[in-house]
JSON list of C-alpha atoms in Angstrom, two decimals:
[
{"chain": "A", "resi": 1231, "resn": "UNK", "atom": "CA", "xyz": [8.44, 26.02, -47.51]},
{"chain": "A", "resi": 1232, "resn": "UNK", "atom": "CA", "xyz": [5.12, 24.95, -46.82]},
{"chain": "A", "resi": 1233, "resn": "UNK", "atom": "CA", "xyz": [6.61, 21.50, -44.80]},
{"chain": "A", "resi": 1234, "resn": "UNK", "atom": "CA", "xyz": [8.43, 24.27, -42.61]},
{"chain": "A", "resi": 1235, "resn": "UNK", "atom": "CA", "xyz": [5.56, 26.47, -41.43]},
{"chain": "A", "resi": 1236, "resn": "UNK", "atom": "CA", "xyz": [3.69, 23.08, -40.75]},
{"chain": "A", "resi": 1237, "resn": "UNK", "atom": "CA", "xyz": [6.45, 21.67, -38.58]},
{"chain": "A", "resi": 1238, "resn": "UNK", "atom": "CA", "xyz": [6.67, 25.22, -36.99]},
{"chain": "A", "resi": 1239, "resn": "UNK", "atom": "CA", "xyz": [2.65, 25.15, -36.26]},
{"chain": "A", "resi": 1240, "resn": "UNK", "atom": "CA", "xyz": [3.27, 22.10, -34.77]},
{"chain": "A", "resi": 1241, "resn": "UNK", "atom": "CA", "xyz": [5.87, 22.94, -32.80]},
{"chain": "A", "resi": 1242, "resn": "UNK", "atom": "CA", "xyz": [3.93, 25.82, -31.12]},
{"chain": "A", "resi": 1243, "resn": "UNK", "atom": "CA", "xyz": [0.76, 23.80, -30.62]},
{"chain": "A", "resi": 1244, "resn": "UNK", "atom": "CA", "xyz": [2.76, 20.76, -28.47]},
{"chain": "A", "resi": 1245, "resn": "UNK", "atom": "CA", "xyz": [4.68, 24.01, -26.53]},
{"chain": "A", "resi": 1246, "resn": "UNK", "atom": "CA", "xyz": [1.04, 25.13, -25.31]},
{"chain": "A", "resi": 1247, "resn": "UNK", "atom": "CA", "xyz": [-0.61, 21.93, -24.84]},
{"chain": "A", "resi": 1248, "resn": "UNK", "atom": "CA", "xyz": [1.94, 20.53, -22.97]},
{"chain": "A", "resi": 1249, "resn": "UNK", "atom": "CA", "xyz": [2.78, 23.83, -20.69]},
{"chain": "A", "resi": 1250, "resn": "UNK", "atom": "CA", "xyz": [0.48, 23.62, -17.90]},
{"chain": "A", "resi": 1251, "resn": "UNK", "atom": "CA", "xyz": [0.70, 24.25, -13.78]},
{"chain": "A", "resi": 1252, "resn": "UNK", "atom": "CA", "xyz": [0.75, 20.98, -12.05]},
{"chain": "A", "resi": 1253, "resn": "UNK", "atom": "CA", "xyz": [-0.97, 20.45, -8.96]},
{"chain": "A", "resi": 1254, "resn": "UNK", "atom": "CA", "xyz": [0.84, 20.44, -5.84]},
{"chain": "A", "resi": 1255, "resn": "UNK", "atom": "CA", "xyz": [0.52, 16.80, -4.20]},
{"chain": "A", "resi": 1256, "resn": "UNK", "atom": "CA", "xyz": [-0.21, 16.75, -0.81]},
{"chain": "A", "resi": 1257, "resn": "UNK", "atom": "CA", "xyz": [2.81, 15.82, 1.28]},
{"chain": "A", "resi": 1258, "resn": "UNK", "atom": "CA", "xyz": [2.41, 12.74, 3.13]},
{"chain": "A", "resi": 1259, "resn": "UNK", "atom": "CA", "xyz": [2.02, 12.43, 6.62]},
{"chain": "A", "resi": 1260, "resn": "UNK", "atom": "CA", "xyz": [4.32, 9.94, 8.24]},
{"chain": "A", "resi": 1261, "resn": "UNK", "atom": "CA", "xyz": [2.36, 8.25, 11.41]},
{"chain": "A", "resi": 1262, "resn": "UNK", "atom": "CA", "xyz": [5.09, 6.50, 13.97]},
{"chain": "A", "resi": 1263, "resn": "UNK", "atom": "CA", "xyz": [5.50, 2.86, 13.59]},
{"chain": "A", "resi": 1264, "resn": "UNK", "atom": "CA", "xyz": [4.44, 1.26, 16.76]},
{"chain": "A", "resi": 1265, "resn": "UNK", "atom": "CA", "xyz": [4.96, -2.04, 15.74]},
{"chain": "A", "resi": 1266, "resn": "UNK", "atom": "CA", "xyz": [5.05, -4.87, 13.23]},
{"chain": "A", "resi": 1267, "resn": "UNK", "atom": "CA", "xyz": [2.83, -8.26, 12.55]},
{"chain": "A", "resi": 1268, "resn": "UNK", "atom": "CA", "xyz": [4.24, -11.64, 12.36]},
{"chain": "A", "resi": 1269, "resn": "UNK", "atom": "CA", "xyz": [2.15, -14.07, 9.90]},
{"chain": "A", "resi": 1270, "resn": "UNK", "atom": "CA", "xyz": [2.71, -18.05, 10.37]},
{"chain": "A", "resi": 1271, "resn": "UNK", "atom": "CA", "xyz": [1.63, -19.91, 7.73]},
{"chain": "A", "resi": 1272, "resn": "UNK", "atom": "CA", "xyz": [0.88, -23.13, 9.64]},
{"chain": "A", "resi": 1273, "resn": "UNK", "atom": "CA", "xyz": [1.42, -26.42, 9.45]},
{"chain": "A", "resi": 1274, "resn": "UNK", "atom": "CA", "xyz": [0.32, -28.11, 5.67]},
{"chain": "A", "resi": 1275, "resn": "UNK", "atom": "CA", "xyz": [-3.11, -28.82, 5.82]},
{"chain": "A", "resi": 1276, "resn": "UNK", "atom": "CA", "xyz": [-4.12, -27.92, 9.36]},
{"chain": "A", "resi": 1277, "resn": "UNK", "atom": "CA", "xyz": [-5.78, -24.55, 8.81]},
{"chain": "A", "resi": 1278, "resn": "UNK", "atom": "CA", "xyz": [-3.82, -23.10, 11.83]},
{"chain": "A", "resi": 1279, "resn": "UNK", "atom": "CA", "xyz": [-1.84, -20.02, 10.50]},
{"chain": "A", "resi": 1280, "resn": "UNK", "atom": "CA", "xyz": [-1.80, -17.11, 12.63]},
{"chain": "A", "resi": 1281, "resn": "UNK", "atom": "CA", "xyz": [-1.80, -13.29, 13.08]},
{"chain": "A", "resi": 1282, "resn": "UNK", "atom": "CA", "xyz": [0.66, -12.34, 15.78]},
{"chain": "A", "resi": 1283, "resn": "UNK", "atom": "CA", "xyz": [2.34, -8.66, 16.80]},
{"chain": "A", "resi": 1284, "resn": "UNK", "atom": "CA", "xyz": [4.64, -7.40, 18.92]},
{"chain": "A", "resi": 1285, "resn": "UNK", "atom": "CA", "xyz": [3.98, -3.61, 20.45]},
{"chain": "A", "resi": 1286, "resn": "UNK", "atom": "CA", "xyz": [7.39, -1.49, 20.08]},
{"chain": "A", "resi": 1287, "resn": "UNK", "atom": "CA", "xyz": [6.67, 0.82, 22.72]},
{"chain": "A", "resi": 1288, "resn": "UNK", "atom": "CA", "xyz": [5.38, -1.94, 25.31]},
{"chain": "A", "resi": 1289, "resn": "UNK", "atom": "CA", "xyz": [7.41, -4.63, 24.60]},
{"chain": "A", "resi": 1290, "resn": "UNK", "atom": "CA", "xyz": [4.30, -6.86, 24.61]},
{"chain": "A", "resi": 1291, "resn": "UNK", "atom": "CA", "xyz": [3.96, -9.79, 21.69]},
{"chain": "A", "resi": 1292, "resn": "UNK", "atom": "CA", "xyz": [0.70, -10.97, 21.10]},
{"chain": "A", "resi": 1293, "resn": "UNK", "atom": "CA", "xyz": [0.08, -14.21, 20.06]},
{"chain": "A", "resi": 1294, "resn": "UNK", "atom": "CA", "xyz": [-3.09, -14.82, 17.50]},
{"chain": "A", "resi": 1295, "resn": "UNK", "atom": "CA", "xyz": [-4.66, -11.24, 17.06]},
{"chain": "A", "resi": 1296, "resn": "UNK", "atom": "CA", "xyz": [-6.91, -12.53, 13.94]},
{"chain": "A", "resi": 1297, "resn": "UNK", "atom": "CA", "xyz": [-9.74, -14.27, 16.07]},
{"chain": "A", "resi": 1298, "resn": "UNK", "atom": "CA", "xyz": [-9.77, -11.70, 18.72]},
{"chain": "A", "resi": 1299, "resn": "UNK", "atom": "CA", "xyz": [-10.08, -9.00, 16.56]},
{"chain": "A", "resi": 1300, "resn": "UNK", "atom": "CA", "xyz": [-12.52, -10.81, 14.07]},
{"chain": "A", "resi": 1301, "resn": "UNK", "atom": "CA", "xyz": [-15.04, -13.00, 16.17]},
{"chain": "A", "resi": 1302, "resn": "UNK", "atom": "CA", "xyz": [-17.44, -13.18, 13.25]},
{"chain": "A", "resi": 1303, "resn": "UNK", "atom": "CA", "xyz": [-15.23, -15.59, 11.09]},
{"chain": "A", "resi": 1304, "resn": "UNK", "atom": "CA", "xyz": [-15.75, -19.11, 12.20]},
{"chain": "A", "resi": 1305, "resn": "UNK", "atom": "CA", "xyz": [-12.45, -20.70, 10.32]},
{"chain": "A", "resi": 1306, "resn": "UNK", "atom": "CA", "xyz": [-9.12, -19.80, 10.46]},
{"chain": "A", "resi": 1307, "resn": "UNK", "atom": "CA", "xyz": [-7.01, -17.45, 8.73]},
{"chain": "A", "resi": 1308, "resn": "UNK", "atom": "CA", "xyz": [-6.80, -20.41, 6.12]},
{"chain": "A", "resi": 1309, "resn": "UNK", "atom": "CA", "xyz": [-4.38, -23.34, 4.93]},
{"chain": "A", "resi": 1310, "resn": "UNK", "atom": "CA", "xyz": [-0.79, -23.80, 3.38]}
]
């Protein structure tokens, strides 16, 4: 009798520590895709991959965005 009121105590301490109100989650915001990047790995051993992208709503592809954007960084964006 005594394995039954323990099981039962159990019971009803799992009910309220697992009963609690989640949190709503913020709903995500979806921003418009305006484009995607092209990465080229390069030729082996030449350190000339590249950063390129191509503009959805202006048709325009641009060629090597990485040094433009980053003038600071001497090298490449790196080898094979």
């Amino acid at each position: 009798m005594r394995i039954i009121h323990f099981y039962v105590f159990v019971f009803v301490c799992l009910l309220f520590v697992s009963c609690k109100n989640n949190e709503p989650t913020p709903s995500m915001v979806q921003q418009p895709i305006n484009g995607f990047y092209v990465l080229n790995e390069g030729t082996w051993g030449s350190n000339n991959a590249s950063l390129d992208m191509y503009n959805y709503e202006t048709g325009e592809y641009t060629q090597n965005i990485f040094p433009s954007i980053n003038p600071e960084v001497v090298l490449g964006l790196g080898d094979v």
